[in-house]
PDB file of C-alpha atoms and ligand atoms in Angstrom:
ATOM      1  CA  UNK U  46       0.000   0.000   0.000  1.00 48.00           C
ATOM      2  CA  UNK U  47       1.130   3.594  -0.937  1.00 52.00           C
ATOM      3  CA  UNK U  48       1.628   6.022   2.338  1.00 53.00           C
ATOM      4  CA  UNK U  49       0.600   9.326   2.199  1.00 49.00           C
ATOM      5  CA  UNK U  50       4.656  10.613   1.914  1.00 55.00           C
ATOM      6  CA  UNK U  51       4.845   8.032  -1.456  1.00 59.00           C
ATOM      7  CA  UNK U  52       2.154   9.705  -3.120  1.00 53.00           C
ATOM      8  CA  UNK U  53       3.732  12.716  -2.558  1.00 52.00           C
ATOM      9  CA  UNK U  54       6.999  11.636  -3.765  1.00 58.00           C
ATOM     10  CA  UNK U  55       5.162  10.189  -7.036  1.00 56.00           C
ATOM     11  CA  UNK U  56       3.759  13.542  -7.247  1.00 54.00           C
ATOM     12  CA  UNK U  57       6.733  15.223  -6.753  1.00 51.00           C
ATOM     13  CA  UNK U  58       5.292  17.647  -4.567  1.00 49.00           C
ATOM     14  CA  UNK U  59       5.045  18.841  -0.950  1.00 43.00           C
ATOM     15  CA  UNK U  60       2.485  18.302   1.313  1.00 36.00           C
ATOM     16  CA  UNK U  61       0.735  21.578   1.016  1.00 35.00           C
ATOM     17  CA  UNK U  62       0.415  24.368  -1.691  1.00 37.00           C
ATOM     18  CA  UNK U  63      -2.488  27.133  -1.757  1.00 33.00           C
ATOM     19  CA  UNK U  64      -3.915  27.127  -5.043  1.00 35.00           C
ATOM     20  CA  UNK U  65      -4.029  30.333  -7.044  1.00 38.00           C
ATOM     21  CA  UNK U  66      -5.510  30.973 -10.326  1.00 40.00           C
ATOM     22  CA  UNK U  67      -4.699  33.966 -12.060  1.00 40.00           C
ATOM     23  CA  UNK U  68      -7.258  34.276 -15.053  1.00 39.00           C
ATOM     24  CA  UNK U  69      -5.167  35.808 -17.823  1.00 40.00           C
ATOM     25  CA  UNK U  70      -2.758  32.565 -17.771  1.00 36.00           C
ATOM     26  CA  UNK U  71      -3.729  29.641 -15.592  1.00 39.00           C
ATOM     27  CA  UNK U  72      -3.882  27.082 -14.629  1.00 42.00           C
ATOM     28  CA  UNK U  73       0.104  25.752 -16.092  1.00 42.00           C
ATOM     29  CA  UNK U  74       1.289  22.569 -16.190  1.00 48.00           C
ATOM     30  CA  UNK U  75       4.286  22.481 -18.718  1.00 51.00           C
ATOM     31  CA  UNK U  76       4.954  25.218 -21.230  1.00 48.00           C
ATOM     32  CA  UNK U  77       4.484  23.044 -23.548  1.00 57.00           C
ATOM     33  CA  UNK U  78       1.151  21.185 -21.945  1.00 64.00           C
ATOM     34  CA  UNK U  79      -2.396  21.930 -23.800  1.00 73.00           C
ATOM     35  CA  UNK U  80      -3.942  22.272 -19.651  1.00 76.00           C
ATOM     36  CA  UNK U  81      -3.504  25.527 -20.294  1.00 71.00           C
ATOM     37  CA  UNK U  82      -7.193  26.467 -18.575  1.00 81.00           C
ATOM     38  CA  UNK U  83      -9.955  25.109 -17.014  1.00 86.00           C
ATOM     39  CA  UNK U  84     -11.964  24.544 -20.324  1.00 89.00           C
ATOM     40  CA  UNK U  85      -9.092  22.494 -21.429  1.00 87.00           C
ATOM     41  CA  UNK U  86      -8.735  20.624 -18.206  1.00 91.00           C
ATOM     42  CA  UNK U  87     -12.310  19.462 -17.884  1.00 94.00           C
ATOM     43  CA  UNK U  88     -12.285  18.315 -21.205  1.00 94.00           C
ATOM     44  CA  UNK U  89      -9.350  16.409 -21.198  1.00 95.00           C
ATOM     45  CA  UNK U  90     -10.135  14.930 -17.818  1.00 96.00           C
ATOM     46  CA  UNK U  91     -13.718  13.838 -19.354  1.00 96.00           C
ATOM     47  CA  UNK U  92     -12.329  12.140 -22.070  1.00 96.00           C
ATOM     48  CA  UNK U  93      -8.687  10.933 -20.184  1.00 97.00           C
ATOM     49  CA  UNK U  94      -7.812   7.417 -21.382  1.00 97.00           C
ATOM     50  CA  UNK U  95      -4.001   7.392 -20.188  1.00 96.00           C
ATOM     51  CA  UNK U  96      -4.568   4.821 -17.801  1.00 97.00           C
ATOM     52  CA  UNK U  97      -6.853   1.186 -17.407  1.00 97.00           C
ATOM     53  CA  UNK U  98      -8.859   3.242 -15.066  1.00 98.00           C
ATOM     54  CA  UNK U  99     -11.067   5.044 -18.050  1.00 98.00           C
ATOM     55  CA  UNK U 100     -12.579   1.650 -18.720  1.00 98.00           C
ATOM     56  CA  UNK U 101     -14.186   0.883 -15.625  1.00 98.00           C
ATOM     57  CA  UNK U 102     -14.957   4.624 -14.436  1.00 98.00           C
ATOM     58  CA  UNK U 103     -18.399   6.446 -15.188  1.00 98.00           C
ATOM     59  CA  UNK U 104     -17.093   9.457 -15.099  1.00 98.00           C
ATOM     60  CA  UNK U 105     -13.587  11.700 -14.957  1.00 98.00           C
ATOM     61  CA  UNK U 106     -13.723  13.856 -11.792  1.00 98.00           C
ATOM     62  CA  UNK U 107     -11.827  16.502 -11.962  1.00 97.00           C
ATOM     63  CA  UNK U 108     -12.962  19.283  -9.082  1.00 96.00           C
ATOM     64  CA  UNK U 109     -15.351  21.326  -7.425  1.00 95.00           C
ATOM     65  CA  UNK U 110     -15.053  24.690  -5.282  1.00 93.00           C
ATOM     66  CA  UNK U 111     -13.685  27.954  -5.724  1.00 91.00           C
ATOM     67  CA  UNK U 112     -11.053  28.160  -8.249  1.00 85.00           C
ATOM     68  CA  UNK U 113      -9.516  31.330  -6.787  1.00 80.00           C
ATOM     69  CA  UNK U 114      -8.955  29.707  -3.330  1.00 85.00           C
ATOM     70  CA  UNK U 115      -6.455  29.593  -0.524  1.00 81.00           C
ATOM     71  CA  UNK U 116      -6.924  26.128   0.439  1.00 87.00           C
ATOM     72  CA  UNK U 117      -6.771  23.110  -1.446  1.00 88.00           C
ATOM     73  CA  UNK U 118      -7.935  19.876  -0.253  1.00 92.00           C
ATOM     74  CA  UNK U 119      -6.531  16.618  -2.138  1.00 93.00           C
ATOM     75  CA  UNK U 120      -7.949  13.819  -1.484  1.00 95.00           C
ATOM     76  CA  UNK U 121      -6.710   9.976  -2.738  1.00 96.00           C
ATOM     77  CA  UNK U 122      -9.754   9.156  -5.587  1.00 97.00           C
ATOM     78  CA  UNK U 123     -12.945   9.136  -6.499  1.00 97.00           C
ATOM     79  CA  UNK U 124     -15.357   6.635  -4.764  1.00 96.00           C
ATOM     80  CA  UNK U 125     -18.511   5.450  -5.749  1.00 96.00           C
ATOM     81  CA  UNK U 126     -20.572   8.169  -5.255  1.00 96.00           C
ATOM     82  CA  UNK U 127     -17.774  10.603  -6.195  1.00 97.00           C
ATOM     83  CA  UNK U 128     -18.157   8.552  -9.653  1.00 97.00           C
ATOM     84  CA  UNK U 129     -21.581   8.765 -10.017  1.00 97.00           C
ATOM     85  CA  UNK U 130     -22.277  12.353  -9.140  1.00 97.00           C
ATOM     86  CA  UNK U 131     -18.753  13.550 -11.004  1.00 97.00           C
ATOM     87  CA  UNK U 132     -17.795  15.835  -7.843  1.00 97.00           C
ATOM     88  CA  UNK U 133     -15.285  14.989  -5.474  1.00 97.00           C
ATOM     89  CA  UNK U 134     -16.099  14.082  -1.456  1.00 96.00           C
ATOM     90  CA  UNK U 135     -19.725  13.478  -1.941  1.00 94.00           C
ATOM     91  CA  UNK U 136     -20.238  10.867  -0.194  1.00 87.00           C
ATOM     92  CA  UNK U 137     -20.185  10.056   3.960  1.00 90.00           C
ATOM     93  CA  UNK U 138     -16.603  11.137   4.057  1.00 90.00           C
ATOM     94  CA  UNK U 139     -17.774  14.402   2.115  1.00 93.00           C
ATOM     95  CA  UNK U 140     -19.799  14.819   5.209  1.00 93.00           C
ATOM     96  CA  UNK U 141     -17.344  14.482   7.313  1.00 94.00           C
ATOM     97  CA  UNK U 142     -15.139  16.779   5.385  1.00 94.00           C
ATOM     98  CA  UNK U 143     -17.775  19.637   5.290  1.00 94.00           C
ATOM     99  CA  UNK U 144     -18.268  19.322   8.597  1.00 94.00           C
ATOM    100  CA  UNK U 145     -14.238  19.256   8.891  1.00 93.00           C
ATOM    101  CA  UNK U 146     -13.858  22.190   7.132  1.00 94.00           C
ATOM    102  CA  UNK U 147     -17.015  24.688   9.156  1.00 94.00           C
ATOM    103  CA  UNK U 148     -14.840  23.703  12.181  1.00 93.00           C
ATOM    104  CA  UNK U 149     -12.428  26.224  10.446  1.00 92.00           C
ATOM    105  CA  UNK U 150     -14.881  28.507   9.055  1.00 92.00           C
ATOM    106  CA  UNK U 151     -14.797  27.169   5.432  1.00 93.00           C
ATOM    107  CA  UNK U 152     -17.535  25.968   3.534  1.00 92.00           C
ATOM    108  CA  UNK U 153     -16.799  24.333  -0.361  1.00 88.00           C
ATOM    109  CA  UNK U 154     -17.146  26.417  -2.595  1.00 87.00           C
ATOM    110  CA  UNK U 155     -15.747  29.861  -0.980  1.00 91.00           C
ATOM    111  CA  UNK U 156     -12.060  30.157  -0.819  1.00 89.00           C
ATOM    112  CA  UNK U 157     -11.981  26.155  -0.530  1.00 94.00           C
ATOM    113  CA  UNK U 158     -11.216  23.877  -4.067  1.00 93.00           C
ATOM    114  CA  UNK U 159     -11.200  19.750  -3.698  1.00 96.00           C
ATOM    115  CA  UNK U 160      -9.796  17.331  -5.920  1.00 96.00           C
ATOM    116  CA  UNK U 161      -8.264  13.813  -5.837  1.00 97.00           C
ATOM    117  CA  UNK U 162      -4.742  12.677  -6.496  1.00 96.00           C
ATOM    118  CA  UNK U 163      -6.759  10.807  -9.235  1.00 98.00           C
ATOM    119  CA  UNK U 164      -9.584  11.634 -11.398  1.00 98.00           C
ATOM    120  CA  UNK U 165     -11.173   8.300 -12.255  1.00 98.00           C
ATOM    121  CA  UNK U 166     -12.567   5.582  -9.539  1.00 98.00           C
ATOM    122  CA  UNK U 167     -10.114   2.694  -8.950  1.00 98.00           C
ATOM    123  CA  UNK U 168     -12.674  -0.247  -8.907  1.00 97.00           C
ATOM    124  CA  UNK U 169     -13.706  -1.520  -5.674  1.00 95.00           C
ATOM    125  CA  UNK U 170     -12.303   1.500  -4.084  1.00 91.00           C
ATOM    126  CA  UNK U 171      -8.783   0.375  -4.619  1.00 96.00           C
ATOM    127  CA  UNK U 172      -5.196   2.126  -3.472  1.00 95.00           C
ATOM    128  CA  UNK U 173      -4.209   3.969  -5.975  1.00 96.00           C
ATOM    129  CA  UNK U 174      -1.429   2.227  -8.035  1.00 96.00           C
ATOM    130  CA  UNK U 175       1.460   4.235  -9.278  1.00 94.00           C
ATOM    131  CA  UNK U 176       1.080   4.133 -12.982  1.00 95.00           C
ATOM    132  CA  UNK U 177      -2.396   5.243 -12.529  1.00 96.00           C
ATOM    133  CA  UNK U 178      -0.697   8.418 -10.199  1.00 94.00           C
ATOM    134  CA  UNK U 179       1.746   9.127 -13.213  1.00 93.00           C
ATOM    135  CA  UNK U 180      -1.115   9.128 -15.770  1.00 94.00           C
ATOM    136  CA  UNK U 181      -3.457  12.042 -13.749  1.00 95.00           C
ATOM    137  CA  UNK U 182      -0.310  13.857 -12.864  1.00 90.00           C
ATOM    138  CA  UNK U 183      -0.448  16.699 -14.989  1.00 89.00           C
ATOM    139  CA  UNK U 184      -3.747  17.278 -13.950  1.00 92.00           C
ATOM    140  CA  UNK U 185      -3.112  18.018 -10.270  1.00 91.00           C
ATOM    141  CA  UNK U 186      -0.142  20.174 -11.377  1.00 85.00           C
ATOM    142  CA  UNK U 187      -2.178  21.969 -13.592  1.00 85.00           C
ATOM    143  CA  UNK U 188      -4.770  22.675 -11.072  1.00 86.00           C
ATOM    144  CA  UNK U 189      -2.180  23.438  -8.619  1.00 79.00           C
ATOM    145  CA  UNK U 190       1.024  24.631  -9.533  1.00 82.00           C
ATOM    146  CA  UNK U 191       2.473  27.600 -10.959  1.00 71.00           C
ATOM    147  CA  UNK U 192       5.210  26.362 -13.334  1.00 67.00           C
ATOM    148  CA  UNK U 193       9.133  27.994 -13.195  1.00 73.00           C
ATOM    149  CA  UNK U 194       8.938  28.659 -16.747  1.00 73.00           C
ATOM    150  CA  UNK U 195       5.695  31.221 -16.137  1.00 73.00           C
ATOM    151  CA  UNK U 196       7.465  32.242 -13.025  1.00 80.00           C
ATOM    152  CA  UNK U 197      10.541  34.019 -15.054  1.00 83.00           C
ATOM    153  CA  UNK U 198       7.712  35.711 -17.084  1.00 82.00           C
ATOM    154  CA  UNK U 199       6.212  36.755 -14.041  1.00 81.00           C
ATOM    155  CA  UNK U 200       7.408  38.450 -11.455  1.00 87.00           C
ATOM    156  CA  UNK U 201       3.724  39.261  -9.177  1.00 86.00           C
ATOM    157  CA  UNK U 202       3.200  35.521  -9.425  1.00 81.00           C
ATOM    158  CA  UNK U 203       7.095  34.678  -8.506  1.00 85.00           C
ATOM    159  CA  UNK U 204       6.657  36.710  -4.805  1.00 87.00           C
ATOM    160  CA  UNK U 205       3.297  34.471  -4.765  1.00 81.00           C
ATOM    161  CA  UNK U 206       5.108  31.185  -5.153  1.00 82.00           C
ATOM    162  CA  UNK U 207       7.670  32.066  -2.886  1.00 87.00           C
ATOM    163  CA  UNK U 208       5.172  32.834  -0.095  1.00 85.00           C
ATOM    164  CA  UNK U 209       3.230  29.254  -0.750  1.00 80.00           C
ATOM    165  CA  UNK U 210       6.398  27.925  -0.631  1.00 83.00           C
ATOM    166  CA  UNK U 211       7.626  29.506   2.962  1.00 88.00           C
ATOM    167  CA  UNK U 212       4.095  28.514   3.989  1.00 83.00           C
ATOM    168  CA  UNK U 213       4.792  25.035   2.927  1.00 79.00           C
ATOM    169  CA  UNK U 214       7.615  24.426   4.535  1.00 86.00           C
ATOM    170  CA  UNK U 215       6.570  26.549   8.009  1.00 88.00           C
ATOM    171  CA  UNK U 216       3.613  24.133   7.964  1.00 84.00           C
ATOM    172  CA  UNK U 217       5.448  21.184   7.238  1.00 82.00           C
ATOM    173  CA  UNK U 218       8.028  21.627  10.221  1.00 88.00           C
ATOM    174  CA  UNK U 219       5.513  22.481  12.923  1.00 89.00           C
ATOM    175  CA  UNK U 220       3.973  18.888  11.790  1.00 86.00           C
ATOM    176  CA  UNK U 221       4.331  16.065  14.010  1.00 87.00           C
ATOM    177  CA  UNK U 222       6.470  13.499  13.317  1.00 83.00           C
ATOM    178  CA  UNK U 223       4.516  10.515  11.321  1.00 75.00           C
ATOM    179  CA  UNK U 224       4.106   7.374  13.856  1.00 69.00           C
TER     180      UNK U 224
HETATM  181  N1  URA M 343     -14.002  11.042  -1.601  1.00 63.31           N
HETATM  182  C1  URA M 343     -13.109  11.590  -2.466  1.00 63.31           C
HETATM  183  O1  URA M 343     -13.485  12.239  -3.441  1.00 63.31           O
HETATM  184  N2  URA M 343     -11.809  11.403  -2.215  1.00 63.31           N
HETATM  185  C2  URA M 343     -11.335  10.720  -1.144  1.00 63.31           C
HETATM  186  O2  URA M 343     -10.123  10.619  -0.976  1.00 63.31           O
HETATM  187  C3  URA M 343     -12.291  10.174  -0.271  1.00 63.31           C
HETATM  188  C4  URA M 343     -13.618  10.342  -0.529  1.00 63.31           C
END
């Protein structure tokens, strides 16, 4: 089984970033990557067949909230009712996570975005395996992730990245140790 510090590593991320999307060039995943904006992602995600997971899935799910938010919630993948519905944390552990979430005065949908490391349902509710991470990649970065390349361009957005990043790390070090 995958910890949470694997996916992470197959990511090639940290544990937390703010999302940001700034609307005259976002979201960015490569320079050269057509996820260039949210149209683009949502229809690639709906008709993603880079992995075996598009032939037992109903649906791609690809997000839901505020676009322009602070936090970002990433979840593992899709479960049933995630797949059915096409919106992430639907279900009993959506509950939980709205519930969660007014414990810190958020609500979905207002400065809050959720997603899943993967898009598509791993049947039965699976781990996720790490091919299947690899394939939906470029989607989380692309929701997520300012690239370097835009960075150089842009200087506003380069102070933003560095203060996600400080935030990152402060938040990562005042983390307890995993048991
Ligand atoms: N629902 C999701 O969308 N993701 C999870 O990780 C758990 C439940």
């Amino acid at each position: 089984m995958l910890s949470r510090d694997d996916v992470f590593a197959e990511l090639g991320i940290g544990p937390l970033w703010r999302l940001r999307e700034d609307p005259s060039a976002t979201p960015l995943a490569a320079p050269d990557s057509p996820l260039t904006t949210w149209d683009a992602l949502t229809e690639a995600v709906a008709h993603c067949t880079a992995c075996k997971l598009s032939a037992t899935r109903t649906q791609g799910v690809l997000g839901v909230g505020d676009r322009h938010a602070d936090w970002l919630v990433v979840g593992e993948a899709p479960g049933a009712d995630e797949d059915a519905q096409g919106e992430p944390f639907v279900g009993q552990a959506g509950k939980l996570l709205d519930a969660m979430l007014a414990a810190i005065d958020l609500q979905r949908g207002s400065n809050v975005y959720l997603t899943n490391v993967l898009k598509s349902r791993p049947p039965g509710n699976r781990d996720p395996e790490p091919d299947e991470i690899a394939a939906c990649r470029p989607y989380l970065l692309a929701q997520m992730t300012y690239h370097p390349a835009y960075l150089l361009r842009n200087l506003p957005d380069k102070a933003r990245a560095w203060e996600d990043l400080c935030l990152a790390r402060r938040t990562f070090n005042s983390l307890p140790p995993e048991s």
